[in-house]
Short mmCIF file of C-alpha atoms in Angstrom, two decimals:
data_model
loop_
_atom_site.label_atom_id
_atom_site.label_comp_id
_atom_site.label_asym_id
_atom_site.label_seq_id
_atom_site.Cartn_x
_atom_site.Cartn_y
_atom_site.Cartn_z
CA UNK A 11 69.62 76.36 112.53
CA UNK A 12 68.28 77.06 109.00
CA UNK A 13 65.62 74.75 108.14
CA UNK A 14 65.96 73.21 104.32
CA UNK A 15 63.24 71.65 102.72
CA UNK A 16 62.81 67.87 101.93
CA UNK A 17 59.80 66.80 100.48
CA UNK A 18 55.82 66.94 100.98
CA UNK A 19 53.92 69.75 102.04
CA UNK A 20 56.08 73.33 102.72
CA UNK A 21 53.74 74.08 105.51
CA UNK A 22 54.38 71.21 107.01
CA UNK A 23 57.59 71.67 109.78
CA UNK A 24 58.43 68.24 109.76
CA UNK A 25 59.38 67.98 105.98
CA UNK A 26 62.61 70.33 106.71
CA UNK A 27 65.84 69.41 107.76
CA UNK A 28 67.80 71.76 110.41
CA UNK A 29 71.15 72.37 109.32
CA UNK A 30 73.43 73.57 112.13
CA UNK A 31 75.44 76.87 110.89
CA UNK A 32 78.72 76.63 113.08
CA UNK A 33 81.88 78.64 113.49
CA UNK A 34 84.52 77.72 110.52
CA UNK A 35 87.04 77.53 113.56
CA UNK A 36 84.64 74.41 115.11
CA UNK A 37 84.56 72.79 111.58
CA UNK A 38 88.08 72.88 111.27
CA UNK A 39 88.77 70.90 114.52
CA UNK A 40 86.16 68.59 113.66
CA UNK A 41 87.73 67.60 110.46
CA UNK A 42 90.90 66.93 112.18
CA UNK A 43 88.95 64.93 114.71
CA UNK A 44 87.28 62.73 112.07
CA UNK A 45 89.79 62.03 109.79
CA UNK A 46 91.98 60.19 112.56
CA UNK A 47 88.67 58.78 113.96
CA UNK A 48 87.87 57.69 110.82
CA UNK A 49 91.04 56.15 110.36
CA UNK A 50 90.89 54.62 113.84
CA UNK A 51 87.22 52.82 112.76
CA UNK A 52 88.68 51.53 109.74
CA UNK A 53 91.94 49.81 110.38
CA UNK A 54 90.31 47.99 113.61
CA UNK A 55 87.20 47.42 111.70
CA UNK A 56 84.40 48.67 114.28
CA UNK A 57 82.11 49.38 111.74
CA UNK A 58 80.30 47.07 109.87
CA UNK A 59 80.41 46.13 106.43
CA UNK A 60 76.52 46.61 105.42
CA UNK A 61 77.21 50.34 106.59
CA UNK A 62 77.50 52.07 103.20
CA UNK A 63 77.05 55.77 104.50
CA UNK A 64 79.82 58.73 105.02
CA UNK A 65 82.08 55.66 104.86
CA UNK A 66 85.49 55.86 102.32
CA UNK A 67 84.95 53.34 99.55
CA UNK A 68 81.15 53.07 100.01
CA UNK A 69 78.26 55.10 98.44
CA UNK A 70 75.13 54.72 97.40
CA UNK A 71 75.96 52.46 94.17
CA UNK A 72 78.13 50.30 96.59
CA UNK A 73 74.96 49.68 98.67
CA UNK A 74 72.15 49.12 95.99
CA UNK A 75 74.39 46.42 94.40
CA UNK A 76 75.30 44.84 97.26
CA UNK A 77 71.93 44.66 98.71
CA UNK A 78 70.09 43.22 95.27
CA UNK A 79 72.89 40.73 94.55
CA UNK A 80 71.38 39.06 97.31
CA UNK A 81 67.52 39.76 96.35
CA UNK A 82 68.09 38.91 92.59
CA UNK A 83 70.45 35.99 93.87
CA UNK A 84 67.46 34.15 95.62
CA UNK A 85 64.40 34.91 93.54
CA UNK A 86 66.73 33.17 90.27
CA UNK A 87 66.67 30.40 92.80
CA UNK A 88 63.11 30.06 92.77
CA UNK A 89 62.56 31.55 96.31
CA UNK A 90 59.96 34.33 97.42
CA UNK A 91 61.65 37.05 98.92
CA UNK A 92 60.04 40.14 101.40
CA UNK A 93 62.43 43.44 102.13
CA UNK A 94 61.33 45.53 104.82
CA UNK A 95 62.37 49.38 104.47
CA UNK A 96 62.37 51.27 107.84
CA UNK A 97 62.34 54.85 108.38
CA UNK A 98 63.70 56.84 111.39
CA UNK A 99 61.71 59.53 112.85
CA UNK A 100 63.85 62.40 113.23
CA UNK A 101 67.20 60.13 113.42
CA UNK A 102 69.97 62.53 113.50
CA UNK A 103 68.04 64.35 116.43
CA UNK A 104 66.92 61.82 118.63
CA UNK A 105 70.36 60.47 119.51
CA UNK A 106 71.09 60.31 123.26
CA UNK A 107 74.51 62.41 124.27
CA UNK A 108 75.36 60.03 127.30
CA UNK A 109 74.14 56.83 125.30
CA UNK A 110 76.56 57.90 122.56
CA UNK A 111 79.41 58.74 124.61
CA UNK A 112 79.29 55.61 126.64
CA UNK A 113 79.58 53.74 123.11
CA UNK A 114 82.49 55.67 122.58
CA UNK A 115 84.53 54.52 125.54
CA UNK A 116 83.31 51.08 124.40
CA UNK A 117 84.85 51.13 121.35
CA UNK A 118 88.59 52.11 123.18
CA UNK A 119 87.74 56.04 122.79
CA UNK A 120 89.28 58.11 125.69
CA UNK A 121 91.29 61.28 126.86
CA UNK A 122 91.40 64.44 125.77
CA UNK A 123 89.71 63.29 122.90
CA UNK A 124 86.46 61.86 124.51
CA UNK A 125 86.43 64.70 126.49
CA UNK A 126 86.41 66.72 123.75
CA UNK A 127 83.75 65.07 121.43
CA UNK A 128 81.59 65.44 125.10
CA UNK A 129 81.97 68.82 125.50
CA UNK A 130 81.41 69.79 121.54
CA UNK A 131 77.94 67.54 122.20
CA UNK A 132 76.76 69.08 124.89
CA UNK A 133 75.34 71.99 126.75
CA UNK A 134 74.37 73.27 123.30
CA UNK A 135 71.74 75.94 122.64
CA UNK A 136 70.18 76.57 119.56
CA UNK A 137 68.09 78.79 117.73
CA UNK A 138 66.12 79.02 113.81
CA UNK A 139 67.00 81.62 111.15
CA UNK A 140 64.78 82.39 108.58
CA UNK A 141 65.14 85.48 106.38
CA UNK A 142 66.64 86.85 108.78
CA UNK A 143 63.78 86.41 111.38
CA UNK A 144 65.39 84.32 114.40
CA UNK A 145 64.25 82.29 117.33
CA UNK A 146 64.75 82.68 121.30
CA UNK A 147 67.73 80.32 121.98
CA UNK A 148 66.50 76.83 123.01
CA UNK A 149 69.13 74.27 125.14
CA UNK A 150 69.71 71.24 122.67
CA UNK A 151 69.39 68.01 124.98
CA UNK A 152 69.87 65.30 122.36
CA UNK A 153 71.06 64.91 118.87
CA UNK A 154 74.63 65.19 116.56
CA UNK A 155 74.36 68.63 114.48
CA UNK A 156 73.44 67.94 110.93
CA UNK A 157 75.88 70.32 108.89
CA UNK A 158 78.87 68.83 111.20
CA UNK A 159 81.59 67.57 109.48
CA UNK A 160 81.54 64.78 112.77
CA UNK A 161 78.20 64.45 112.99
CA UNK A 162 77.47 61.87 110.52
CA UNK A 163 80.64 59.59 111.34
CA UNK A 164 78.94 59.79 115.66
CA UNK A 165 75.36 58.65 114.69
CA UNK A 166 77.51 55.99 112.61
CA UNK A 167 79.27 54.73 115.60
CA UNK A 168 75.88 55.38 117.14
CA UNK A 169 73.47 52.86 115.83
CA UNK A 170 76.63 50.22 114.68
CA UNK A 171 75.18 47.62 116.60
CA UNK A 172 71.46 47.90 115.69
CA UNK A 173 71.90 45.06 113.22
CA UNK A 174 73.85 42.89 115.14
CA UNK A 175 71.34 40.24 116.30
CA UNK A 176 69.10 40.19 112.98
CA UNK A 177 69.44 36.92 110.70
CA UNK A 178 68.01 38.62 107.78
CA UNK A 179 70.03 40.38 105.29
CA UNK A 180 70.28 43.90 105.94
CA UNK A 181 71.58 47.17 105.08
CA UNK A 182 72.53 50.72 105.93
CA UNK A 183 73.23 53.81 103.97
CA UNK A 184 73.53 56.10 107.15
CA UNK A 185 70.18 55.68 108.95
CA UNK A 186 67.98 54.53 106.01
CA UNK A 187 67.79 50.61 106.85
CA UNK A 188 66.38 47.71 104.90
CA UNK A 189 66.19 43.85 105.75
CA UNK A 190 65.70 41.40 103.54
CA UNK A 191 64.34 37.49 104.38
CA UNK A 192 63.48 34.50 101.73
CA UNK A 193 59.53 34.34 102.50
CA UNK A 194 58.37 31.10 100.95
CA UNK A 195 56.10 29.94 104.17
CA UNK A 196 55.25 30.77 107.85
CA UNK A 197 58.56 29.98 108.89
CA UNK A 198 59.73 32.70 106.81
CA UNK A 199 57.34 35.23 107.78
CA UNK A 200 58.02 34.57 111.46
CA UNK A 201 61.91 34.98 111.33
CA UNK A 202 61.04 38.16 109.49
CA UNK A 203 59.01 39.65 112.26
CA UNK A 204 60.91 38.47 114.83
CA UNK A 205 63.94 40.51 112.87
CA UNK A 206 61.84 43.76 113.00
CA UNK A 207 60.98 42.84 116.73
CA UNK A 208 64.40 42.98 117.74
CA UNK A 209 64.79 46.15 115.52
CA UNK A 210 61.83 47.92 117.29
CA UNK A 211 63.54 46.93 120.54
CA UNK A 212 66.89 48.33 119.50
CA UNK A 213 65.04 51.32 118.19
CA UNK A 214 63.50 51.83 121.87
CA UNK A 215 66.21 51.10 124.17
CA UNK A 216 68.46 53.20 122.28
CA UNK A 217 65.77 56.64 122.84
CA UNK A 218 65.22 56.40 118.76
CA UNK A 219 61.67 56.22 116.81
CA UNK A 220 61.05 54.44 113.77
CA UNK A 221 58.31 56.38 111.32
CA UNK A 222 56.14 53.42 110.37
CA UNK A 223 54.15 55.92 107.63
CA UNK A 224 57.35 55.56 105.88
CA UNK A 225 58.58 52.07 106.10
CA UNK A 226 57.33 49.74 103.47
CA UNK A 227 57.22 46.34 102.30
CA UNK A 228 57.91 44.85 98.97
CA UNK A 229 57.01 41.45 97.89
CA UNK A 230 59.35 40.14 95.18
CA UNK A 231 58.84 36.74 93.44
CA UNK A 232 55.47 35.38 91.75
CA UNK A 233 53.10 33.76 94.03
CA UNK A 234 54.29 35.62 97.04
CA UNK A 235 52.28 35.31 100.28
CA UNK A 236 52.22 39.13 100.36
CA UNK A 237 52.35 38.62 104.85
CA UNK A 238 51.42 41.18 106.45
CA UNK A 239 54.40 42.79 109.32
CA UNK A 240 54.23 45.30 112.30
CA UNK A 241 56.63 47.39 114.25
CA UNK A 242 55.88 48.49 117.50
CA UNK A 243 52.35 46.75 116.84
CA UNK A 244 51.71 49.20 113.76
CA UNK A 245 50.91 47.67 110.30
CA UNK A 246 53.67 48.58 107.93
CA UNK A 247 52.47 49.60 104.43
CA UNK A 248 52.83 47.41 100.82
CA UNK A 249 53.51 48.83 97.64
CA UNK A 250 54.21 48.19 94.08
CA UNK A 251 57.78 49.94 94.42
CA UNK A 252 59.44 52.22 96.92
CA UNK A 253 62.21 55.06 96.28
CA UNK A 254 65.20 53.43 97.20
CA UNK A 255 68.06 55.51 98.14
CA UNK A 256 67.05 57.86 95.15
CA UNK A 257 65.71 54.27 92.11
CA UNK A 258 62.59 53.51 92.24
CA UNK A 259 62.56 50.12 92.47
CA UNK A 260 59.48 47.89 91.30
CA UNK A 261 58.23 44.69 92.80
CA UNK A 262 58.89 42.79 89.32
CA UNK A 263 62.32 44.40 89.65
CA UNK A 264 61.74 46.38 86.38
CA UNK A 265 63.24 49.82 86.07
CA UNK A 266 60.58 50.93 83.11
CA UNK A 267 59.37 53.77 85.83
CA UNK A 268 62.66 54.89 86.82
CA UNK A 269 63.28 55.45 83.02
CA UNK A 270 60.40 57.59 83.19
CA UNK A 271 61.08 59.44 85.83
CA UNK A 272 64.88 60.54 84.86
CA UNK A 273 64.30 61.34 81.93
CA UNK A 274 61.45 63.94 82.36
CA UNK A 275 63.99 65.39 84.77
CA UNK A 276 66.55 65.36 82.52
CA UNK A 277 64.04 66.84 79.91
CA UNK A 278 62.61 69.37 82.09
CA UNK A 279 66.64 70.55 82.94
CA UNK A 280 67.26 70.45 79.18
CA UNK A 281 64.27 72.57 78.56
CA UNK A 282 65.39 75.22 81.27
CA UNK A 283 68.97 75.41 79.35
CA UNK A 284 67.38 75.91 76.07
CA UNK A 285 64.84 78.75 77.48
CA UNK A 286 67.19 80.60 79.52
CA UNK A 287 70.65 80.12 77.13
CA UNK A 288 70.56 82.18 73.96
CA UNK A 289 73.90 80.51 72.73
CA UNK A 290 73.88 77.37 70.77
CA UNK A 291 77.71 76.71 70.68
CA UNK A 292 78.74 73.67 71.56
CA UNK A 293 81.75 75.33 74.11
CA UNK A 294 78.41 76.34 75.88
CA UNK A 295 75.24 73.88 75.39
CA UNK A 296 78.30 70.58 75.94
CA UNK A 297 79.05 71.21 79.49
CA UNK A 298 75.61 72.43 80.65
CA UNK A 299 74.27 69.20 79.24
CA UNK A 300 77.36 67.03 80.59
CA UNK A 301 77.07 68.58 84.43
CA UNK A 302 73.53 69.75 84.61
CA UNK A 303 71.64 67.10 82.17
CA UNK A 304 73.41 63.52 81.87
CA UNK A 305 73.96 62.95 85.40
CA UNK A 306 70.31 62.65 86.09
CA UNK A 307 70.60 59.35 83.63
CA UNK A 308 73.33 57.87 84.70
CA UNK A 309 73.17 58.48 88.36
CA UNK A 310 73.64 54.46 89.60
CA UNK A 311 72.95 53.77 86.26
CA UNK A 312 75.47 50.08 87.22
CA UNK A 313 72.39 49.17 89.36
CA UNK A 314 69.13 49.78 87.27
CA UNK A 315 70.69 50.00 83.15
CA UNK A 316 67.77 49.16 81.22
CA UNK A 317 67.42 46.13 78.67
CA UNK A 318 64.26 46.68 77.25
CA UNK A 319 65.27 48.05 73.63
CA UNK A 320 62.09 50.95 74.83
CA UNK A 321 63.29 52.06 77.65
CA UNK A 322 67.15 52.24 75.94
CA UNK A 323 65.55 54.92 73.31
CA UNK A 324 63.95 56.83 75.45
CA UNK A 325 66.80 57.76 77.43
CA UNK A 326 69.04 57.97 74.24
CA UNK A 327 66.50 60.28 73.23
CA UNK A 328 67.22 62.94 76.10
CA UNK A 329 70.77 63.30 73.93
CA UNK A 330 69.63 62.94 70.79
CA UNK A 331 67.49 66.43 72.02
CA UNK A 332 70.70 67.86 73.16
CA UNK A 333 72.82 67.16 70.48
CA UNK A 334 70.65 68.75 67.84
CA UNK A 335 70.46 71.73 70.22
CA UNK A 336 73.92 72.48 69.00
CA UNK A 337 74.51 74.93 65.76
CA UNK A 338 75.35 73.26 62.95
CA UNK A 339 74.22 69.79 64.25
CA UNK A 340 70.65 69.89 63.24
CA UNK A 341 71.38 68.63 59.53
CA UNK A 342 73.34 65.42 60.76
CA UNK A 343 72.17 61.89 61.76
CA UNK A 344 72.61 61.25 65.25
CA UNK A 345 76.11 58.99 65.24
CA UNK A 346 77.48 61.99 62.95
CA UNK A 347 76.82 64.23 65.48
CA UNK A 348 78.57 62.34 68.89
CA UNK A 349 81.75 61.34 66.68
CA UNK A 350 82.15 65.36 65.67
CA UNK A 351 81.98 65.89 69.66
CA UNK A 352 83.75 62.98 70.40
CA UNK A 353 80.95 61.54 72.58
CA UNK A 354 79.32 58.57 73.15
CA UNK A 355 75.75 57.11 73.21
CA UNK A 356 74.25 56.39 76.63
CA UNK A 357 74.15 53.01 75.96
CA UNK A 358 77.74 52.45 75.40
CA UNK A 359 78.27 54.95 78.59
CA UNK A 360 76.26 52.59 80.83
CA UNK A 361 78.39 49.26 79.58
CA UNK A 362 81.30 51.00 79.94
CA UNK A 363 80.14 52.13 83.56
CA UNK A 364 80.07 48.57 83.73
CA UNK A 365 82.86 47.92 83.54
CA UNK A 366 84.97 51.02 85.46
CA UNK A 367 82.90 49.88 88.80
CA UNK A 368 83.90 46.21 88.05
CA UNK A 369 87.52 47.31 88.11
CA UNK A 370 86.73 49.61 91.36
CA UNK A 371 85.72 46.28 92.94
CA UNK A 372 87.90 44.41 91.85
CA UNK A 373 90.84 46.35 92.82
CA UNK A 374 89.49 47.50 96.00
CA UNK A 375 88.56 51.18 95.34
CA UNK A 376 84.72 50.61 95.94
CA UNK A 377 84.41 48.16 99.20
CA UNK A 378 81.02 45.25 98.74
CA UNK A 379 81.07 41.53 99.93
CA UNK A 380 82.43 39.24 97.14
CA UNK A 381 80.36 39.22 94.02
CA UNK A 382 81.97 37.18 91.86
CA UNK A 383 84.65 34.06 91.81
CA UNK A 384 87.62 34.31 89.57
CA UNK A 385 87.59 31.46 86.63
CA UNK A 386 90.87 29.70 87.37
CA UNK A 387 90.42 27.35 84.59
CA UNK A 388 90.74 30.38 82.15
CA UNK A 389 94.04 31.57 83.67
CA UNK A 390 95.88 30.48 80.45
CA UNK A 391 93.57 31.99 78.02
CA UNK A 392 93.32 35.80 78.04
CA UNK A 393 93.83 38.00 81.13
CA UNK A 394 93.99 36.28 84.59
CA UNK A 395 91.10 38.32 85.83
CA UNK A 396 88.61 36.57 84.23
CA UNK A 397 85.17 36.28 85.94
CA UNK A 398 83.21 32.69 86.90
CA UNK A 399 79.72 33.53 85.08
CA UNK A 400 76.89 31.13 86.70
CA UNK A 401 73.67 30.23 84.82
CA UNK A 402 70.88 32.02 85.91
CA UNK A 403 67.02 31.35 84.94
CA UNK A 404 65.51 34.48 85.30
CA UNK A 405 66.37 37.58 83.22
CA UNK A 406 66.25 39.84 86.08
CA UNK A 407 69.17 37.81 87.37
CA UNK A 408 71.06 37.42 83.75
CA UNK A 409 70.90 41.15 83.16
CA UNK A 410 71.60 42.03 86.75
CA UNK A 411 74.76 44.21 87.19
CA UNK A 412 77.14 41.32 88.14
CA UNK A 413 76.03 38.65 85.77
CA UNK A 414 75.67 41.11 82.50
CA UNK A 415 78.72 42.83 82.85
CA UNK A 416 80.82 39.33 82.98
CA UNK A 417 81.69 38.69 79.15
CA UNK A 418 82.39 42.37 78.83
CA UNK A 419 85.27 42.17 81.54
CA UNK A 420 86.22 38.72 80.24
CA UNK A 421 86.47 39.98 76.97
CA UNK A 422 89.15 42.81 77.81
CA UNK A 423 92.64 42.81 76.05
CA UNK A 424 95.23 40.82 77.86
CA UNK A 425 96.61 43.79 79.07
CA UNK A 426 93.92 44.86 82.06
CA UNK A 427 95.62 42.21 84.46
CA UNK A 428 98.48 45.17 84.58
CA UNK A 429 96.28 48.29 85.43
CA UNK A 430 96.14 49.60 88.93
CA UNK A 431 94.26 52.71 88.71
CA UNK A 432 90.93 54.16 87.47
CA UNK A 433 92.51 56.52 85.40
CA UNK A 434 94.45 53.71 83.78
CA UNK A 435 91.53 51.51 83.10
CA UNK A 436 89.75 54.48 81.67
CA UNK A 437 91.94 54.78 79.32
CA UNK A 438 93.02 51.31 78.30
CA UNK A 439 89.05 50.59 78.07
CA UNK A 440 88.41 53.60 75.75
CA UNK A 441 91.11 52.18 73.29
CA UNK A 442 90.76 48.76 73.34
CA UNK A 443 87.35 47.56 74.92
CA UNK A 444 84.81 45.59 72.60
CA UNK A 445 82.23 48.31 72.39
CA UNK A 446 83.25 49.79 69.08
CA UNK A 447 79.89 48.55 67.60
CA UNK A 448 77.60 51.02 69.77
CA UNK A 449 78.23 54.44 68.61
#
C-alpha cells in the first residue's frame, strides 16, 4: 500500500488514500474479468442509471447535468428545493467480502468466475511503503483494493441498491451521493429525512459509515425554510456552497467563485510555465498552455459557463496572458493574435462545448435521462433535430446548460441531421456553426 495524499492536514493519516501496488500479471486478469463483467452489467441493465461512476458513457459532466436539470427544473417552478450531500467514511475499505459476494450470486454471477473474484478478495495481507520504509504485513478482512482495475466496478455492484427505496432525487458518481427533495413545507422536510433515514439504515446494515463532518446541506430557492436534517442522529452541516464533484456550487446557483477559483489555478500554472520555460515559441508555450493551462477552465465548463459579462473576462483574461507570452505576439490586439494561431476565445470554446455534448446526448455517446423533447412542428423547417425550448422565469434556468444551448443546436445547417460521429460534428460545427461573431 502506498498512501497518496488527499486533502487537509499531511499529518493527519486519514487524509491519504491507500493505493494497492499489485502484480501486472493480477491486473491483467482483472481487466479481462471486468470488461466482460462490465459488459454483462450493461446489456441486462443491473446498474442503475443515477450511477455516473467508472461507468462507459458516464462521467462527471454526465452527472452534474443530470442532477441540476432537476434542481434548476423546480426552483424555475417556483419551488424551494434542499440537496443533501453524504460522505462515506472510508468507503472503498469498509466493504464486507461475504456481503459483496452474496450480491454477486444475486445478480446471476457464478462458477469459476465467482470463485475467482472470491479468492482474488480474500485472505489478503497487506502492508505500507513509504520511502522505502515498510510495514509488518497485516491480514486485510474487508474492502476492494483501490488501484484495482476491478475494484471500482465491485463496490459499484456493491452499494447498487442503496438508492432503491428513496423518493427523492438522487445521485451517484461512485460513492459520493447526493439527494435532492422540493422543500416548500413540513411535508417536505419529513420525506427528506425519512430519505436519509433509510440511507443511514442502508449505510448500517450493509457494515458502511457515513462521515457526517462531510455531508452538507444546501438550501436553494429564496425564502427557504433552511430545516435542519440528521443522520444517524448527528446534525448535518449548512453552507453557502459545497465542492461538488470538483464546481463549487453556490446556494444562488452562481458560479462567480468557481470563476475565481480556476482561474488563479490556471494563473498560478501559467506563472510556473513562464518561470521555469526560457523559450517563448509558440511550438513550445501552445501546448503547455493547451494541456497544462486551459483544461483547468474548461473542465465541465457545459455545467457552470458563466453569463455574467465579469466573470467571461476574467477567464478570457487567463489567455489573453498566454497569448502575449508568445514572441512576436506582444505588439498585436488580442483577436490578431488567436486567428495567427488559429485559436479560439474561451467564450466561443464553451458554446461550442455546448454544443459537441448536445450531440454526445443526443446520439447516445454520453448516457443522462431525457433532457429535452424534439420540436416536431419544426420538422419541415431546418434540420429534423431541432430542440422543444420551454419558457423559463428564472435566469438560472434560461442560461442553464439545456435551455441556453437550444437556439445554438436549432440554428445548425441542415446538414447535422446526417452526422453520426463526434469527429464529424466537430468538424461540420467548426465550418458552418453560427459562432463566427465571437473571435
Amino acid at each position: 500500500m502506498v498512501p497518496i495524499f488527499k486533502k487537509g492536514d499531511s499529518s493527519d493519516p486519514g487524509n491519504y488514500r491507500p493505493v494497492s501496488l499489485t502484480s501486472v500479471v493480477g491486473k491483467l486478469m482483472e481487466v479481462i474479468i471486468k470488461e466482460t463483467l462490465s459488459e454483462y452489467l450493461e446489456v441486462n441493465e443491473i446498474l442503475v442509471n443515477y450511477q455516473h461512476g467508472f461507468r462507459q458513457k458516464q462521467s462527471t459532466l454526465t452527472n452534474l447535468i443530470d442532477f441540476y436539470e432537476g434542481v434548476t427544473r423546480e426552483l424555475d417552478l417556483g419551488n424551494k428545493v434542499d440537496v443533501a450531500y453524504l460522505d462515506f467514511q472510508k468507503a472503498f475499505d469498509k466493504v464486507s467480502h461475504f456481503k459483496l459476494i452474496t450480491k454477486l450470486q444475486n445478480i446471476g454471477l457464478g462458477g469459476e468466475l465467482l470463485n475467482w473474484i472470491a479468492g482474488w478478495l480474500t485472505g489478503r495481507k497487506q502492508r505500507v511503503m513509504i520511502n522505502g520504509c515498510y510495514s509488518r504485513w497485516k491480514g486485510v478482512g474487508s474492502g476492494v483494493p483501490q488501484g484495482s482495475v476491478l475494484g471500482p466496478l465491485l463496490f459499484l455492484i456493491y452499494i447498487n441498491d442503496m438508492g432503491s427505496n428513496v423518493g427523492g432525487k438522487i445521485s451517484f458518481f461512485a460513492d459520493d451521493c447526493k439527494i435532492m427533495r422540493v422543500a416548500n413545507g413540513d411535508g417536505d422536510f419529513t420525506n427528506m429525512q425519512e430519505d436519509l433515514d433509510k440511507l443511514y439504515n442502508w449505510a448500517k446494515e450493509w457494515d458502511m459509515t457515513f462521515n457526517v463532518k462531510k455531508c452538507h446541506i444546501l438550501h436553494f430557492g429564496n425564502g427557504n425554510h433552511c430545516a435542519e436534517y440528521r443522520i444517524g442522529g448527528e446534525i448535518i452541516s449548512q453552507g453557502e456552497s459545497i465542492d461538488d464533484l470538483g464546481i463549487t456550487v453556490c446556494k444562488d446557483f452562481k458560479f462567480s467563485n468557481h470563476c475565481s477559483t480556476v482561474v488563479k489555478k490556471a494563473n498560478r500554472m501559467l506563472g510556473f510555465i513562464k518561470s521555469s520555460i526560457s523559450s517563448r515559441k509558440k511550438e513550445v508555450i501552445l501546448p503547455l498552455y493547451k494541456s497544462l493551462v486551459r483544461p483547468h477552465l474548461e473542465y465541465a465548463a457545459q455545467f457552470w459557463s458563466p453569463h455574467y459579462r465579469k466573470d467571461i473576462k476574467c477567464i478570457e483574461r487567463v489567455q489573453r496572458r498566454a497569448t502575449r507570452m508568445i514572441e512576436n505576439m506582444r505588439g498585436k490586439d488580442y483577436e490578431e493574435r488567436l486567428r495567427s494561431m488559429n485559436m479560439y476565445s474561451l467564450e466561443k470554446r464553451r458554446r461550442r462545448g455546448d454544443l459537441i455534448e448536445t450531440f454526445k446526448i443526443i446520439r447516445g455517446f454520453d448516457r443522462v435521462r431525457q433532457l429535452w423533447d424534439f420540436n416536431l412542428n419544426n420538422r419541415l423547417r431546418g434540420h429534423g433535430l431541432k430542440l422543444l425550448k420551454t419558457r423559463s422565469r428564472l435566469l438560472l434556468r434560461q442560461t442553464f446548460f439545456t435551455q441556453r444551448v437550444v437556439n445554438d443546436w436549432n440554428g445548425l445547417h441542415n446538414d447535422v441531421a446526417s452526422i453520426y460521429t463526434i469527429m464529424g460534428f466537430k468538424k461540420f460545427i467548426d465550418k458552418t456553426a453560427p459562432l463566427v461573431n465571437l473571435v
